[in-house]
Amino acid sequence: MMWKQAGSQETRCSALAQNSGADSQQASLQHGPPDLEKLFRQAIAKWFTLSGRRRQGSSPSPSTSSFSTLIPVALLLPGLWAVSGFYTIGEGERGVITRLGKYSHLVDPGLNWRPALIDRVTAVNVASVKELAATGSMLTADENVVRVEMNVQYRVVDPVRYLYSVVNAEDSLRQATDSALRGVIGRSTMDRVLTEGRTIVRSETQREIEQTMLPYQMGLAVLDVNFQAARPPEEVKAAFDDAIAARENREQYVREAEAYANEVQPRANGQAQRILEDARAYKARTVLEAEGESERFNKILPEYHAAPKVTKQRLYLETMEKILAQTPKVLTGQQGNTLSLLPLEQLLKWQDSAQTTSQNQVKRLKTDSAESILRNYSRQGGRDNE
């Protein structure tokens, strides 16, 4: 009777254990990977329960009892050790394996296995882009203080060097950025940093950061350097704004002067070129006229040798004809006769002034002038006849 009751109780315990094992496996499948420590404790408790029941049913020898206790433990521990060696490396990461503290190899993303307690895995993200901010008040080359803000974007390219070349790669990059930025700002003037030299300061800072990082082999790559803000201290901001406004006004005046020069200079060049062309034409005309006069004189010379008196008289008359043709005055050498002199010079002046007025005024002026002249002439002629 006692045997049946013990058998039935053992059957119920095994069923409960199977049900609990099935429930735990289903729960582990639903909620993720199994908890190895929990499974180990459940297996030890189950084994001690079963071994206690066996001792109650029979009285084995002490050596048999200890041997039966070590066999399940020896079988369970290797299995737990093997299961605990599985691990997962995420997408965009690399696993750095160290065996007994020494670097061994790299592993790719996915499910991997390692001997537990011997190898250690450190996952390093090599896909994401990280940012490092650098800011501070710095002294420029012209002994002005400017506050600069800069953002450095970098990425891990070598996980092994990133972990073991330096103690802290991010801190080393921060120190290199601060040193490079202060060096570039110290060689630049305040106007260059705040205005047109921002791009140059940015490129020089990135180049110096890369040169500083190169000897340390930190496993980082600087992707970009963003020069976010540069401004003077608040105590001198008003004065600096006035200086910026004055510089902008100066640049505006310079642009206006350049525009005026671009407008006037072509016109002046054209006028100068026209004067040069006129001078060349006058030179050529004068030379040709002189050559013509010389040629004409050479032709007259034989005639002069043949008849000097006649040639002199002819030359005199031709010369006087040219001179008197260009003057409005008429001279006479007769004695005892008084000739009326028409004001030809005045008529020519009136004619020149009449051309600058309208057509009706010109006609009226000519008519009045002609009538007054004829009237004066007739009166003067009548007096002379009397």
Short mmCIF file of C-alpha atoms in Angstrom, two decimals:
data_model
loop_
_atom_site.label_atom_id
_atom_site.label_comp_id
_atom_site.label_asym_id
_atom_site.label_seq_id
_atom_site.Cartn_x
_atom_site.Cartn_y
_atom_site.Cartn_z
CA MET A 1 0.00 0.00 0.00
CA MET A 2 2.83 2.39 0.86
CA TRP A 3 4.55 1.47 -2.36
CA LYS A 4 1.51 2.31 -4.45
CA GLN A 5 1.09 5.64 -2.72
CA ALA A 6 4.75 6.50 -3.25
CA GLY A 7 4.51 5.40 -6.87
CA SER A 8 1.47 7.51 -7.51
CA GLN A 9 3.08 10.50 -5.77
CA GLU A 10 6.23 10.07 -7.87
CA THR A 11 4.14 9.84 -11.01
CA ARG A 12 2.40 13.10 -10.10
CA CYS A 13 5.72 14.82 -9.37
CA SER A 14 7.17 13.71 -12.72
CA ALA A 15 4.07 14.94 -14.50
CA LEU A 16 4.24 18.26 -12.71
CA ALA A 17 7.95 18.49 -13.54
CA GLN A 18 7.21 17.75 -17.21
CA ASN A 19 4.42 20.31 -17.24
CA SER A 20 6.60 22.91 -15.54
CA GLY A 21 9.44 22.15 -17.97
CA ALA A 22 7.10 22.50 -20.93
CA ASP A 23 5.68 25.74 -19.53
CA SER A 24 9.16 27.12 -18.91
CA GLN A 25 10.26 26.20 -22.44
CA GLN A 26 7.14 27.80 -23.93
CA ALA A 27 7.67 30.93 -21.81
CA SER A 28 11.30 31.09 -22.84
CA LEU A 29 10.35 30.81 -26.49
CA GLN A 30 7.82 33.63 -26.10
CA HIS A 31 9.93 36.04 -24.03
CA GLY A 32 13.42 35.51 -25.50
CA PRO A 33 16.51 33.43 -24.73
CA PRO A 34 16.40 31.18 -21.63
CA ASP A 35 17.74 32.32 -18.28
CA LEU A 36 20.66 29.95 -17.72
CA GLU A 37 20.90 30.58 -14.02
CA LYS A 38 17.20 29.85 -13.55
CA LEU A 39 17.42 26.66 -15.58
CA PHE A 40 20.48 25.57 -13.60
CA ARG A 41 18.68 26.10 -10.29
CA GLN A 42 15.58 24.24 -11.50
CA ALA A 43 17.68 21.29 -12.67
CA ILE A 44 19.59 21.12 -9.35
CA ALA A 45 16.36 21.30 -7.36
CA LYS A 46 14.76 18.60 -9.51
CA TRP A 47 17.78 16.36 -9.15
CA PHE A 48 17.89 16.78 -5.34
CA THR A 49 14.15 16.03 -5.12
CA LEU A 50 14.49 12.84 -7.10
CA SER A 51 17.60 11.75 -5.19
CA GLY A 52 15.83 12.35 -1.83
CA ARG A 53 12.91 10.20 -2.84
CA ARG A 54 15.24 7.44 -3.87
CA ARG A 55 17.00 7.57 -0.49
CA GLN A 56 13.62 7.26 1.23
CA GLY A 57 12.70 4.20 -0.84
CA SER A 58 16.10 2.45 -0.31
CA SER A 59 19.19 2.90 1.79
CA PRO A 60 22.19 2.93 -0.60
CA SER A 61 25.75 3.09 0.57
CA PRO A 62 27.45 6.50 1.03
CA SER A 63 29.83 5.93 -1.89
CA THR A 64 26.98 5.11 -4.24
CA SER A 65 25.01 8.19 -3.09
CA SER A 66 27.92 10.62 -3.70
CA PHE A 67 28.70 9.09 -7.09
CA SER A 68 25.08 9.35 -8.16
CA THR A 69 25.15 13.01 -7.10
CA LEU A 70 28.27 13.95 -9.11
CA ILE A 71 27.22 12.28 -12.36
CA PRO A 72 24.28 14.66 -13.16
CA VAL A 73 26.32 17.71 -12.16
CA ALA A 74 29.20 16.62 -14.39
CA LEU A 75 26.78 16.15 -17.27
CA LEU A 76 24.87 19.40 -16.71
CA LEU A 77 27.74 21.87 -16.31
CA PRO A 78 29.36 21.33 -19.79
CA GLY A 79 25.98 21.76 -21.38
CA LEU A 80 25.33 25.01 -19.56
CA TRP A 81 28.84 26.22 -20.41
CA ALA A 82 28.33 25.44 -24.09
CA VAL A 83 24.91 27.16 -24.19
CA SER A 84 26.21 30.27 -22.42
CA GLY A 85 28.81 30.79 -25.18
CA PHE A 86 26.26 31.89 -27.81
CA TYR A 87 25.92 35.65 -28.43
CA THR A 88 24.65 38.04 -31.13
CA ILE A 89 26.40 40.98 -32.85
CA GLY A 90 23.98 43.61 -34.15
CA GLU A 91 23.83 45.07 -37.64
CA GLY A 92 26.43 47.80 -38.16
CA GLU A 93 28.63 46.46 -35.34
CA ARG A 94 31.81 44.45 -35.10
CA GLY A 95 32.76 42.17 -32.25
CA VAL A 96 36.28 42.39 -30.83
CA ILE A 97 37.32 39.05 -29.26
CA THR A 98 39.96 38.95 -26.53
CA ARG A 99 41.16 35.56 -25.34
CA LEU A 100 42.50 35.60 -21.79
CA GLY A 101 42.92 39.37 -22.09
CA LYS A 102 44.75 39.37 -25.45
CA TYR A 103 43.20 40.42 -28.74
CA SER A 104 42.25 37.41 -30.87
CA HIS A 105 40.07 38.36 -33.86
CA LEU A 106 37.02 40.26 -35.14
CA VAL A 107 33.57 38.80 -35.69
CA ASP A 108 30.86 39.98 -38.10
CA PRO A 109 27.20 40.70 -37.32
CA GLY A 110 24.98 37.71 -36.55
CA LEU A 111 24.88 34.74 -34.16
CA ASN A 112 28.29 33.62 -32.96
CA TRP A 113 29.78 31.35 -30.30
CA ARG A 114 32.69 31.83 -27.93
CA PRO A 115 34.14 29.69 -25.14
CA ALA A 116 32.69 31.23 -22.02
CA LEU A 117 35.07 32.43 -19.29
CA ILE A 118 37.91 32.28 -21.83
CA ASP A 119 36.92 34.75 -24.57
CA ARG A 120 35.41 38.17 -24.01
CA VAL A 121 33.36 40.01 -26.65
CA THR A 122 33.15 43.81 -27.00
CA ALA A 123 30.68 45.10 -29.60
CA VAL A 124 31.73 48.32 -31.40
CA ASN A 125 29.39 50.30 -33.66
CA VAL A 126 31.17 51.12 -36.93
CA ALA A 127 28.18 52.40 -38.94
CA SER A 128 26.78 55.31 -36.95
CA VAL A 129 28.16 58.83 -37.26
CA LYS A 130 28.92 60.47 -33.93
CA GLU A 131 29.27 64.15 -33.09
CA LEU A 132 31.65 66.00 -30.82
CA ALA A 133 31.04 69.64 -29.81
CA ALA A 134 33.89 72.02 -29.07
CA THR A 135 33.38 75.55 -27.77
CA GLY A 136 35.28 78.20 -25.87
CA SER A 137 36.69 81.73 -25.82
CA MET A 138 39.92 82.00 -27.77
CA LEU A 139 42.53 84.67 -28.50
CA THR A 140 43.04 85.75 -32.12
CA ALA A 141 46.21 86.96 -33.83
CA ASP A 142 45.23 90.63 -33.36
CA GLU A 143 44.78 90.05 -29.61
CA ASN A 144 40.98 89.98 -29.63
CA VAL A 145 38.83 87.48 -27.77
CA VAL A 146 36.25 85.57 -29.81
CA ARG A 147 33.86 82.81 -28.76
CA VAL A 148 33.85 79.89 -31.18
CA GLU A 149 31.52 76.88 -31.46
CA MET A 150 32.43 73.91 -33.64
CA ASN A 151 30.91 70.49 -34.25
CA VAL A 152 33.05 67.52 -35.37
CA GLN A 153 31.45 64.48 -37.03
CA TYR A 154 33.42 61.24 -36.87
CA ARG A 155 33.02 57.46 -37.26
CA VAL A 156 34.84 54.36 -35.99
CA VAL A 157 36.76 52.70 -38.84
CA ASP A 158 39.04 50.35 -36.87
CA PRO A 159 37.44 48.77 -33.77
CA VAL A 160 40.69 47.24 -32.50
CA ARG A 161 42.63 50.52 -32.54
CA TYR A 162 39.58 52.35 -31.22
CA LEU A 163 39.57 50.13 -28.10
CA TYR A 164 43.25 49.52 -27.44
CA SER A 165 45.41 52.23 -29.09
CA VAL A 166 44.46 54.89 -26.55
CA VAL A 167 42.70 54.80 -23.20
CA ASN A 168 39.69 56.85 -24.38
CA ALA A 169 39.40 57.63 -28.08
CA GLU A 170 36.57 60.19 -27.68
CA ASP A 171 38.47 62.12 -25.03
CA SER A 172 41.62 62.10 -27.19
CA LEU A 173 39.61 63.40 -30.15
CA ARG A 174 38.17 66.15 -27.98
CA GLN A 175 41.62 67.26 -26.87
CA ALA A 176 42.92 67.18 -30.47
CA THR A 177 39.94 69.26 -31.66
CA ASP A 178 40.42 71.86 -28.95
CA SER A 179 44.15 72.11 -29.68
CA ALA A 180 43.67 72.41 -33.44
CA LEU A 181 40.89 74.98 -33.11
CA ARG A 182 42.89 77.18 -30.74
CA GLY A 183 45.91 76.99 -33.02
CA VAL A 184 43.96 78.03 -36.12
CA ILE A 185 42.12 80.84 -34.31
CA GLY A 186 45.41 82.07 -32.84
CA ARG A 187 46.86 82.48 -36.35
CA SER A 188 43.80 84.30 -37.72
CA THR A 189 42.49 87.80 -37.19
CA MET A 190 39.10 88.50 -35.68
CA ASP A 191 37.71 89.90 -38.94
CA ARG A 192 38.78 86.79 -40.78
CA VAL A 193 37.17 84.48 -38.22
CA LEU A 194 33.88 86.38 -38.10
CA THR A 195 33.44 87.23 -41.78
CA GLU A 196 35.02 85.95 -44.96
CA GLY A 197 37.54 83.49 -43.45
CA ARG A 198 35.12 81.02 -41.86
CA THR A 199 35.51 78.43 -44.63
CA ILE A 200 39.30 78.65 -44.48
CA VAL A 201 39.29 78.28 -40.67
CA ARG A 202 37.04 75.24 -40.98
CA SER A 203 39.25 73.46 -43.54
CA GLU A 204 42.46 74.26 -41.65
CA THR A 205 40.97 72.98 -38.39
CA GLN A 206 39.94 69.67 -39.97
CA ARG A 207 43.39 69.23 -41.50
CA GLU A 208 45.14 69.87 -38.18
CA ILE A 209 42.80 67.45 -36.34
CA GLU A 210 43.66 64.69 -38.82
CA GLN A 211 47.39 65.41 -38.54
CA THR A 212 47.18 65.32 -34.73
CA MET A 213 45.28 62.00 -34.73
CA LEU A 214 47.59 60.31 -37.24
CA PRO A 215 50.46 59.31 -34.87
CA TYR A 216 48.08 57.86 -32.26
CA GLN A 217 46.20 55.54 -34.65
CA MET A 218 42.92 55.93 -32.76
CA GLY A 219 40.77 54.11 -35.35
CA LEU A 220 38.58 57.19 -35.94
CA ALA A 221 37.88 59.06 -39.17
CA VAL A 222 36.84 62.72 -39.12
CA LEU A 223 34.04 63.09 -41.67
CA ASP A 224 33.24 66.79 -41.38
CA VAL A 225 33.86 69.88 -39.28
CA ASN A 226 31.00 72.38 -38.95
CA PHE A 227 31.94 75.92 -37.94
CA GLN A 228 28.69 76.75 -36.19
CA ALA A 229 29.15 80.18 -34.61
CA ALA A 230 31.81 82.79 -33.93
CA ARG A 231 30.95 85.97 -32.10
CA PRO A 232 32.71 88.55 -29.95
CA PRO A 233 32.15 88.71 -26.19
CA GLU A 234 28.98 90.43 -25.01
CA GLU A 235 30.97 93.26 -23.41
CA VAL A 236 32.26 94.51 -26.78
CA LYS A 237 29.45 93.35 -29.06
CA ALA A 238 28.03 96.87 -29.62
CA ALA A 239 31.41 98.29 -30.63
CA PHE A 240 32.07 95.36 -32.90
CA ASP A 241 28.67 95.81 -34.59
CA ASP A 242 29.62 99.45 -35.31
CA ALA A 243 32.91 98.28 -36.79
CA ILE A 244 31.09 95.79 -39.01
CA ALA A 245 28.67 98.51 -40.18
CA ALA A 246 31.59 100.82 -41.01
CA ARG A 247 33.32 98.04 -42.96
CA GLU A 248 30.14 97.34 -44.91
CA ASN A 249 29.80 101.06 -45.75
CA ARG A 250 33.39 101.12 -46.92
CA GLU A 251 32.80 98.12 -49.15
CA GLN A 252 29.68 99.81 -50.55
CA TYR A 253 31.62 102.98 -51.38
CA VAL A 254 34.36 100.92 -53.00
CA ARG A 255 31.79 99.12 -55.17
CA GLU A 256 30.20 102.42 -56.18
CA ALA A 257 33.61 103.87 -57.08
CA GLU A 258 34.44 100.80 -59.14
CA ALA A 259 31.10 101.09 -60.95
CA TYR A 260 31.75 104.76 -61.71
CA ALA A 261 35.25 103.94 -62.93
CA ASN A 262 33.89 101.19 -65.16
CA GLU A 263 31.44 103.70 -66.62
CA VAL A 264 33.83 106.64 -67.12
CA GLN A 265 36.97 104.84 -68.15
CA PRO A 266 35.67 103.45 -71.48
CA ARG A 267 34.36 106.89 -72.43
CA ALA A 268 37.67 108.52 -71.52
CA ASN A 269 39.53 105.87 -73.47
CA GLY A 270 37.33 106.56 -76.47
CA GLN A 271 37.97 110.29 -76.26
CA ALA A 272 41.70 109.75 -75.94
CA GLN A 273 41.66 107.44 -78.93
CA ARG A 274 39.72 110.01 -80.96
CA ILE A 275 42.21 112.75 -80.06
CA LEU A 276 45.06 110.50 -81.09
CA GLU A 277 43.39 109.74 -84.40
CA ASP A 278 42.77 113.46 -85.03
CA ALA A 279 46.39 114.21 -84.22
CA ARG A 280 47.57 111.53 -86.61
CA ALA A 281 45.25 112.85 -89.32
CA TYR A 282 46.45 116.43 -88.74
CA LYS A 283 50.03 115.27 -88.90
CA ALA A 284 49.46 113.44 -92.16
CA ARG A 285 47.53 116.39 -93.63
CA THR A 286 50.23 118.91 -92.61
CA VAL A 287 52.98 116.74 -94.01
CA LEU A 288 51.15 116.30 -97.29
CA GLU A 289 50.42 120.02 -97.56
CA ALA A 290 54.05 120.84 -96.87
CA GLU A 291 55.17 118.37 -99.46
CA GLY A 292 52.71 119.88 -101.93
CA GLU A 293 53.92 123.41 -101.25
CA SER A 294 57.49 122.28 -101.62
CA GLU A 295 56.70 120.59 -104.90
CA ARG A 296 54.86 123.68 -106.16
CA PHE A 297 57.78 125.90 -105.18
CA ASN A 298 60.18 123.63 -106.98
CA LYS A 299 58.06 123.98 -110.12
CA ILE A 300 57.94 127.80 -109.81
CA LEU A 301 61.69 128.13 -109.32
CA PRO A 302 62.63 127.71 -113.01
CA GLU A 303 60.04 130.32 -113.98
CA TYR A 304 61.45 132.69 -111.40
CA HIS A 305 64.91 132.33 -112.84
CA ALA A 306 63.52 133.06 -116.30
CA ALA A 307 61.40 136.13 -115.35
CA PRO A 308 61.96 137.24 -111.77
CA LYS A 309 59.89 140.45 -111.89
CA VAL A 310 56.80 138.86 -113.41
CA THR A 311 57.02 135.89 -111.09
CA LYS A 312 57.28 138.12 -108.03
CA GLN A 313 54.24 140.12 -109.11
CA ARG A 314 52.22 136.98 -109.70
CA LEU A 315 53.20 135.48 -106.37
CA TYR A 316 52.30 138.73 -104.61
CA LEU A 317 48.87 138.89 -106.22
CA GLU A 318 48.13 135.24 -105.41
CA THR A 319 49.17 135.75 -101.80
CA MET A 320 47.04 138.88 -101.38
CA GLU A 321 44.10 137.11 -102.96
CA LYS A 322 44.31 134.38 -100.37
CA ILE A 323 44.65 136.82 -97.49
CA LEU A 324 41.87 139.21 -98.52
CA ALA A 325 39.52 136.32 -99.26
CA GLN A 326 39.51 135.43 -95.55
CA THR A 327 38.81 138.95 -94.15
CA PRO A 328 35.50 140.90 -94.27
CA LYS A 329 37.26 144.31 -94.48
CA VAL A 330 37.84 146.11 -97.80
CA LEU A 331 40.75 148.56 -98.17
CA THR A 332 41.27 151.02 -100.99
CA GLY A 333 44.17 153.28 -101.96
CA GLN A 334 42.20 155.90 -103.99
CA GLN A 335 42.37 159.52 -102.89
CA GLY A 336 39.57 162.09 -102.93
CA ASN A 337 36.77 159.56 -103.08
CA THR A 338 34.81 158.37 -100.07
CA LEU A 339 33.37 154.89 -100.47
CA SER A 340 30.60 153.48 -98.32
CA LEU A 341 31.70 150.34 -96.52
CA LEU A 342 29.11 147.62 -96.08
CA PRO A 343 29.33 146.04 -92.58
CA LEU A 344 30.00 142.58 -93.89
CA GLU A 345 31.57 141.45 -90.62
CA GLN A 346 28.45 142.43 -88.70
CA LEU A 347 26.27 140.66 -91.20
CA LEU A 348 28.25 137.47 -90.75
CA LYS A 349 27.93 137.73 -86.97
CA TRP A 350 24.19 138.18 -87.24
CA GLN A 351 24.04 135.20 -89.50
CA ASP A 352 25.90 133.03 -86.99
CA SER A 353 23.63 134.10 -84.12
CA ALA A 354 20.53 133.57 -86.24
CA GLN A 355 21.42 129.91 -86.79
CA THR A 356 21.03 129.21 -83.04
CA THR A 357 17.43 130.56 -82.92
CA SER A 358 14.25 129.28 -84.51
CA GLN A 359 13.54 129.50 -88.23
CA ASN A 360 11.00 132.33 -87.90
CA GLN A 361 13.34 134.44 -85.80
CA VAL A 362 16.11 133.90 -88.32
CA LYS A 363 13.90 135.07 -91.20
CA ARG A 364 12.67 138.12 -89.32
CA LEU A 365 16.18 139.09 -88.22
CA LYS A 366 17.56 138.80 -91.72
CA THR A 367 14.71 140.91 -93.14
CA ASP A 368 15.06 143.67 -90.55
CA SER A 369 18.82 143.74 -90.86
CA ALA A 370 18.72 143.90 -94.63
CA GLU A 371 16.15 146.72 -94.60
CA SER A 372 18.10 148.79 -92.07
CA ILE A 373 21.31 148.32 -93.99
CA LEU A 374 19.72 149.35 -97.30
CA ARG A 375 18.09 152.35 -95.71
CA ASN A 376 21.36 153.50 -94.18
CA TYR A 377 23.13 152.90 -97.45
CA SER A 378 20.63 154.89 -99.44
CA ARG A 379 20.79 157.80 -96.99
CA GLN A 380 24.56 157.77 -97.01
CA GLY A 381 24.59 157.65 -100.80
CA GLY A 382 22.21 160.61 -101.07
CA ARG A 383 24.35 162.68 -98.77
CA ASP A 384 27.42 161.87 -100.78
CA ASN A 385 25.71 162.93 -104.00
CA GLU A 386 24.69 166.22 -102.45
#
